[in-house]
Coordinates of C-alpha atoms and ligand atoms in Angstrom, one line a residue:
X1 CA 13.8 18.1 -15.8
X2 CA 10.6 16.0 -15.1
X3 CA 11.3 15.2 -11.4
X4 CA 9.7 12.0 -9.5
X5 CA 6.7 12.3 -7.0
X6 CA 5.8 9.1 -5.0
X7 CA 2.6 9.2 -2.9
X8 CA 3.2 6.3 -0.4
X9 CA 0.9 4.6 1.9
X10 CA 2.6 4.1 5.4
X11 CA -0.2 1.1 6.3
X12 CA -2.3 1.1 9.6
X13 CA 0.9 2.0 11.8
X14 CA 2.7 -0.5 13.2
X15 CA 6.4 -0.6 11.4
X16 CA 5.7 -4.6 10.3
X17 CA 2.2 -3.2 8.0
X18 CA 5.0 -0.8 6.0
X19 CA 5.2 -2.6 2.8
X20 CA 8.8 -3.2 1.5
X21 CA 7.9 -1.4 -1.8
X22 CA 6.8 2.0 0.5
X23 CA 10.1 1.4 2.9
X24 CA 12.4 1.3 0.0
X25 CA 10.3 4.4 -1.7
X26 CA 11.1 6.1 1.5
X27 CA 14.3 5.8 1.7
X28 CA 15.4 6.9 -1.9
X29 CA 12.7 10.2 -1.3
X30 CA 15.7 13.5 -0.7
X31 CA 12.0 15.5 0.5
X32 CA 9.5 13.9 2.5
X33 CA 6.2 15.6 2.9
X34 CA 3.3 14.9 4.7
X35 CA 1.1 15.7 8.2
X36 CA 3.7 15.7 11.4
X37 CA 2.3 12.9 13.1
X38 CA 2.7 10.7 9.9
X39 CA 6.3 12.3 8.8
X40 CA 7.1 11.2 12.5
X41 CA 6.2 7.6 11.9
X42 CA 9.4 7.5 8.7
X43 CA 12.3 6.5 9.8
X44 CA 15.1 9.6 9.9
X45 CA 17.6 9.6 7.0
X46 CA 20.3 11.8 6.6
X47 CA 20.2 14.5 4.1
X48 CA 16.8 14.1 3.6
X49 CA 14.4 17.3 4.0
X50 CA 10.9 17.1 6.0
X51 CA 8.0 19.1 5.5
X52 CA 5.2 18.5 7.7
X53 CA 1.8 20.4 7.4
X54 CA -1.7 20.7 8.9
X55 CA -3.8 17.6 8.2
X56 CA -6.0 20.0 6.8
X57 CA -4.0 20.9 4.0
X58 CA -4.1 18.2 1.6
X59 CA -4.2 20.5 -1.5
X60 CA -1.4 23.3 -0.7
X61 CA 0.8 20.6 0.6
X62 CA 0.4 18.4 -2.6
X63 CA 1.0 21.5 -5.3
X64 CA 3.8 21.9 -2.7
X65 CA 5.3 18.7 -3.8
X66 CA 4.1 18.9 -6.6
X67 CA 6.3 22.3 -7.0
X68 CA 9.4 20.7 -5.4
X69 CA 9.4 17.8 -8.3
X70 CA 8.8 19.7 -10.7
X71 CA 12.1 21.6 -10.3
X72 CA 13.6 17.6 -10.3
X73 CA 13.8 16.4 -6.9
X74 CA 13.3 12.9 -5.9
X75 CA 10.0 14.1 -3.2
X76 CA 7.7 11.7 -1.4
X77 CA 4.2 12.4 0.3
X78 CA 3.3 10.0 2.6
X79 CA 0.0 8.7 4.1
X80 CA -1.4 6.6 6.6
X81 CA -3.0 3.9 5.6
X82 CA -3.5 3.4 1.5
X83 CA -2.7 6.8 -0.3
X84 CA -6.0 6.2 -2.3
X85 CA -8.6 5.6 -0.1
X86 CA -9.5 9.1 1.6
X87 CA -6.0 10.7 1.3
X88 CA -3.5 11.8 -0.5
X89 CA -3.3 10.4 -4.2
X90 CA -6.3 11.9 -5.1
X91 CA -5.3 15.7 -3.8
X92 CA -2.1 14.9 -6.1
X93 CA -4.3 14.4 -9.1
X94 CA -6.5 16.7 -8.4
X95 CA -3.6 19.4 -8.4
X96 CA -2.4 18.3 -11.7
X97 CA -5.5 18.1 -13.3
X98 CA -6.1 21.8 -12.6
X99 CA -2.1 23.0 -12.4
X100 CA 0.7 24.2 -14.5
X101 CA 0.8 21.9 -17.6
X102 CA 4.8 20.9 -16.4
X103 CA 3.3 18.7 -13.4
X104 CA 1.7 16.0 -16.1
X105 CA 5.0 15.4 -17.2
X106 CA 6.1 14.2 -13.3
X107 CA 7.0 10.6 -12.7
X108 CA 4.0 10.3 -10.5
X109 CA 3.9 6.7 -8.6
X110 CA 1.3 5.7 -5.9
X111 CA 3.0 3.3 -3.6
X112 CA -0.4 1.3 -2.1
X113 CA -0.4 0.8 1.7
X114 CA -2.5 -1.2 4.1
X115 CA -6.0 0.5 4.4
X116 CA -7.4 0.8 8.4
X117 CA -10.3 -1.4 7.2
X118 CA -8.5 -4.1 6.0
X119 CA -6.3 -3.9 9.3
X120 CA -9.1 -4.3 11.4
X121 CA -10.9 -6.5 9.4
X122 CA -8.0 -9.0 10.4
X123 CA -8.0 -8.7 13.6
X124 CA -11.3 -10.2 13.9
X125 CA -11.7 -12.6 11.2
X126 CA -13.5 -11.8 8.0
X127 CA -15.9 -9.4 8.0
X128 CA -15.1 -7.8 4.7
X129 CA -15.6 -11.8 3.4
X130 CA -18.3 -10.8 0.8
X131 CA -19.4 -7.4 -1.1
X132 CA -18.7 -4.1 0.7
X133 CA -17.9 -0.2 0.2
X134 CA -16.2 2.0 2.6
X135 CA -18.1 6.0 3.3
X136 CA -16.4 8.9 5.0
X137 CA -18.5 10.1 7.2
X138 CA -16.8 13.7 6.8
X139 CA -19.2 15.8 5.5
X140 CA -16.3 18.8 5.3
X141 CA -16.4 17.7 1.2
X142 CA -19.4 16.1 0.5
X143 CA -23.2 17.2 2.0
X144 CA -24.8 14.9 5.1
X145 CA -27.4 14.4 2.4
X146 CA -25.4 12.7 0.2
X147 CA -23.8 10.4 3.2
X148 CA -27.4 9.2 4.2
X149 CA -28.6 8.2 0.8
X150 CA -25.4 6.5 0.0
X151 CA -25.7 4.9 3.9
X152 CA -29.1 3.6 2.9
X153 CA -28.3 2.3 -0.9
X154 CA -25.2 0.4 0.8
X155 CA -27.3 -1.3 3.5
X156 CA -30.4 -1.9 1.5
X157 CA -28.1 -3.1 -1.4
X158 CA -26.3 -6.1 1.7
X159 CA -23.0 -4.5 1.9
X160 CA -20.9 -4.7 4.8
X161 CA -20.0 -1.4 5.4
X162 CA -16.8 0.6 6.2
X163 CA -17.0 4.0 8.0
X164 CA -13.8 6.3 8.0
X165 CA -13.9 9.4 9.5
X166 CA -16.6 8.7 11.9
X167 CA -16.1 11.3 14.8
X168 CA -14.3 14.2 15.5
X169 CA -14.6 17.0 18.1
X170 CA -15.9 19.0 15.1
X171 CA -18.0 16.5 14.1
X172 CA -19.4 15.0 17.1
X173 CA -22.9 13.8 15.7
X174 CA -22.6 12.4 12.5
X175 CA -22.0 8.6 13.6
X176 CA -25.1 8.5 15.7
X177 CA -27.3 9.7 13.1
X178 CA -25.6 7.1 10.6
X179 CA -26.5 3.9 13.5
X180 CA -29.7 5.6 13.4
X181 CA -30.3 5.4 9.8
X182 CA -28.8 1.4 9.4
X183 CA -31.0 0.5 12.3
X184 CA -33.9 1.1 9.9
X185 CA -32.4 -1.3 7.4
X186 CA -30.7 -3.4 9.5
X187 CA -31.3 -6.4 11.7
X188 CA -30.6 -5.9 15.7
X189 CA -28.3 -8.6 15.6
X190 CA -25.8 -7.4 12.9
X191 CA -22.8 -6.8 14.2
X192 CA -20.5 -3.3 14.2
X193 CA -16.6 -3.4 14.6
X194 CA -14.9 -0.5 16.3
X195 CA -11.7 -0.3 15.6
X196 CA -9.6 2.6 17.5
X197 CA -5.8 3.1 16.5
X198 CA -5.4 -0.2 14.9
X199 CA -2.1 -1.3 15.0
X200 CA -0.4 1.7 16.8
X201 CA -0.2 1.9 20.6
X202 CA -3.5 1.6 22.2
X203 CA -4.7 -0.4 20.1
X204 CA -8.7 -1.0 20.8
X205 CA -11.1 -3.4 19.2
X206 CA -14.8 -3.8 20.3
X207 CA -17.1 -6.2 18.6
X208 CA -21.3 -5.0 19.5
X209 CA -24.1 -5.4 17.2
X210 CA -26.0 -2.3 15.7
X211 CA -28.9 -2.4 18.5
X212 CA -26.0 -1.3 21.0
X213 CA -23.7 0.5 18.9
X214 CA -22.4 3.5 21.3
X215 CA -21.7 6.2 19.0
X216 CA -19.0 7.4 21.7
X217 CA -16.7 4.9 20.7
X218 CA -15.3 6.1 17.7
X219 CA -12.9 9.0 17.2
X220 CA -11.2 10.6 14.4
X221 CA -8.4 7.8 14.9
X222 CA -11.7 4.9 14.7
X223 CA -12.8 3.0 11.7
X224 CA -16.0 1.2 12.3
X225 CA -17.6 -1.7 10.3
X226 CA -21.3 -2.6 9.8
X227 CA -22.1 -6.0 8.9
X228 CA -24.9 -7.1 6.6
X229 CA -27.7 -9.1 7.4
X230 CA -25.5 -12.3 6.6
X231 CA -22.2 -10.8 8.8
X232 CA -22.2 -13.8 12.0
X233 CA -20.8 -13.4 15.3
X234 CA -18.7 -17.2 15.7
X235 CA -18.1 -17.1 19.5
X236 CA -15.1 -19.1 20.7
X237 CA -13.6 -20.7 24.6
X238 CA -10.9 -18.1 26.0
X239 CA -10.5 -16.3 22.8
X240 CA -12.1 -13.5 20.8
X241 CA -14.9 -14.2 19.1
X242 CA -14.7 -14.5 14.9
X243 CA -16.9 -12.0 13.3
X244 CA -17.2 -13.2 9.5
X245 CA -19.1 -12.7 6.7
X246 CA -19.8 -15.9 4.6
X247 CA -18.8 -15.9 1.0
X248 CA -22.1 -17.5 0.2
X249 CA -24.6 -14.9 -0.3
X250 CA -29.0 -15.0 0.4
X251 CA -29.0 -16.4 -3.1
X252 CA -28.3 -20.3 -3.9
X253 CA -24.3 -20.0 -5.6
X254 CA -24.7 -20.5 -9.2
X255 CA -22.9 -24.0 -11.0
X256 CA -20.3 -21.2 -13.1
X257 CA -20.0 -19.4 -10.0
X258 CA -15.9 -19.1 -9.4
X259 CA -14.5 -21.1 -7.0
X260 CA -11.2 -19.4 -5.6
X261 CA -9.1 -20.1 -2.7
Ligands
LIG301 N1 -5.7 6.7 4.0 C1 -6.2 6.2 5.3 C2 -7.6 6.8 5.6 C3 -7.5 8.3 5.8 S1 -9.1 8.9 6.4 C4 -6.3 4.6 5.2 O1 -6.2 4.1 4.1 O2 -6.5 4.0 6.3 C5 -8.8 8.9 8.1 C6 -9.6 7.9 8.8 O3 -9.0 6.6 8.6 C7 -9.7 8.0 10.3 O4 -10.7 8.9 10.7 C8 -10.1 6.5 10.7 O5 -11.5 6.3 10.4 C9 -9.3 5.7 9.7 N2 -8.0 5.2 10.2 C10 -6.8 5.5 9.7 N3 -5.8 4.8 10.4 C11 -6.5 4.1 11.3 C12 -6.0 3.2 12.3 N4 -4.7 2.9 12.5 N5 -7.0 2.6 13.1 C13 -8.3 2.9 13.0 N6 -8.7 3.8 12.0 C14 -7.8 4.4 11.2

């Protein structure tokens, strides 16, 4: 008995961002695990079992999972967002790269959700319109060294930037020192995104520029994006402004250069 194990990305929050794919996923799951406050967010479903954890978790819940399909179970972990991007997918291979042998034979599906940065990116316009990376700002996995020289590669390099994880009471510095470091590479003028709870209630959105960027802002439910040098600020008459990044780079487009809608 090989069991099935779906990882499934919830999206940003609000019910409309579920994909279908990840609402049918849910339904057919007889386990459901996941953190509370995400496991709260899936609609109820008779029969089916719920097993909520700490968020801090991520490995003893997946071999968890992992454990319960294994014995043939239809189970399903969820996450918010996308499953891949700073969540739970990876935790699930991780576990059966280093666990029993029986877990590679699962029916392991990721079910893809919508990321927080492409949420907020939306709500604004298009600031993820050319080349950019997203960077935790966590430094629970990887050392602050390694965020700052990947911080300055990505701005030196022109990529917009994508911070998850910016702030949290445990980490209460770590986004001021990153505006710190981009200001060096950075014009004033290029703008920063907050984006707080995106798509859930209380919802907040603040367009600044990095010269201004108030590290108090964010917290652990913020994504924030950094323009590049090229990233424009399009204001507009009784609306919000457009914040964009054009498609057409500091370089003249070459002849060959596809042309896509
Ligand atoms: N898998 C998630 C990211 C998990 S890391 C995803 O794809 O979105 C957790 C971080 O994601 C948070 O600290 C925050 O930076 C960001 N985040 C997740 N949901 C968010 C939302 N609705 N609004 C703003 N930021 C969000």
């Amino acid at each position: 008995m090989s069991g099935h194990l779906r990882v499934i990305g919830l999206g940003p929050g609000a019910p409309e961002q579920i994909t279908p794919q990840a609402s049918v996923a849910l339904a057919e799951a007889d386990a459901l695990y996941g953190y509370g406050p995400y496991l709260n967010r899936v609609p109820a479903r008779p029969g089916q079992t719920r097993h909520a954890s700490d968020n801090r978790e991520e490995g003893v819940r997946a071999a968890a999972a992992l454990r319960h399909a294994a014995q043939g179970g239809r189970v399903a972990i969820v996450s918010g967002g996308d499953p891949g991007v700073f969540a739970m997918a990876a935790a699930v291979c991780a576990e059966i790269e280093t666990g029993p042998s029986a877990w590679r034979e699962i029916d392991l599906e990721v079910v893809p959700g919508i990321t927080a940065m492409l949420a907020l990116a939306a709500r604004v316009g298009a600031p993820l319109g050319h080349d950019f990376c997203a960077i935790s700002l966590s430094d629970n996995l990887k050392s602050w060294d390694v965020i700052e020289r990947r911080l300055d590669a990505a701005a030196n390099a022109g990529f917009v930037i994508s911070l998850y994880n910016p702030a949290s009471r445990a980490r209460p510095w770590q986004l001021g020192q990153a505006f710190a470091r981009l200001r060096a590479h950075l014009p004033d003028q290029t703008p920063v995104i907050f984006g707080r709870a995106v798509g859930r209630v209380g919802e907040h959105v603040q367009i600044t520029t990095i010269a201004e960027a108030n590290p108090a802002g964010a917290d652990m439910a913020t994504v924030v994006i950094v323009g590049s040098a090229q990233t424009r600020i399009v204001g507009r008459p009784g609306r919000a402004p457009l914040v964009y990044t054009p498609r057409i780079g500091e370089q003249e487009p070459r002849m060959d250069q596809e042309a896509t809608a």
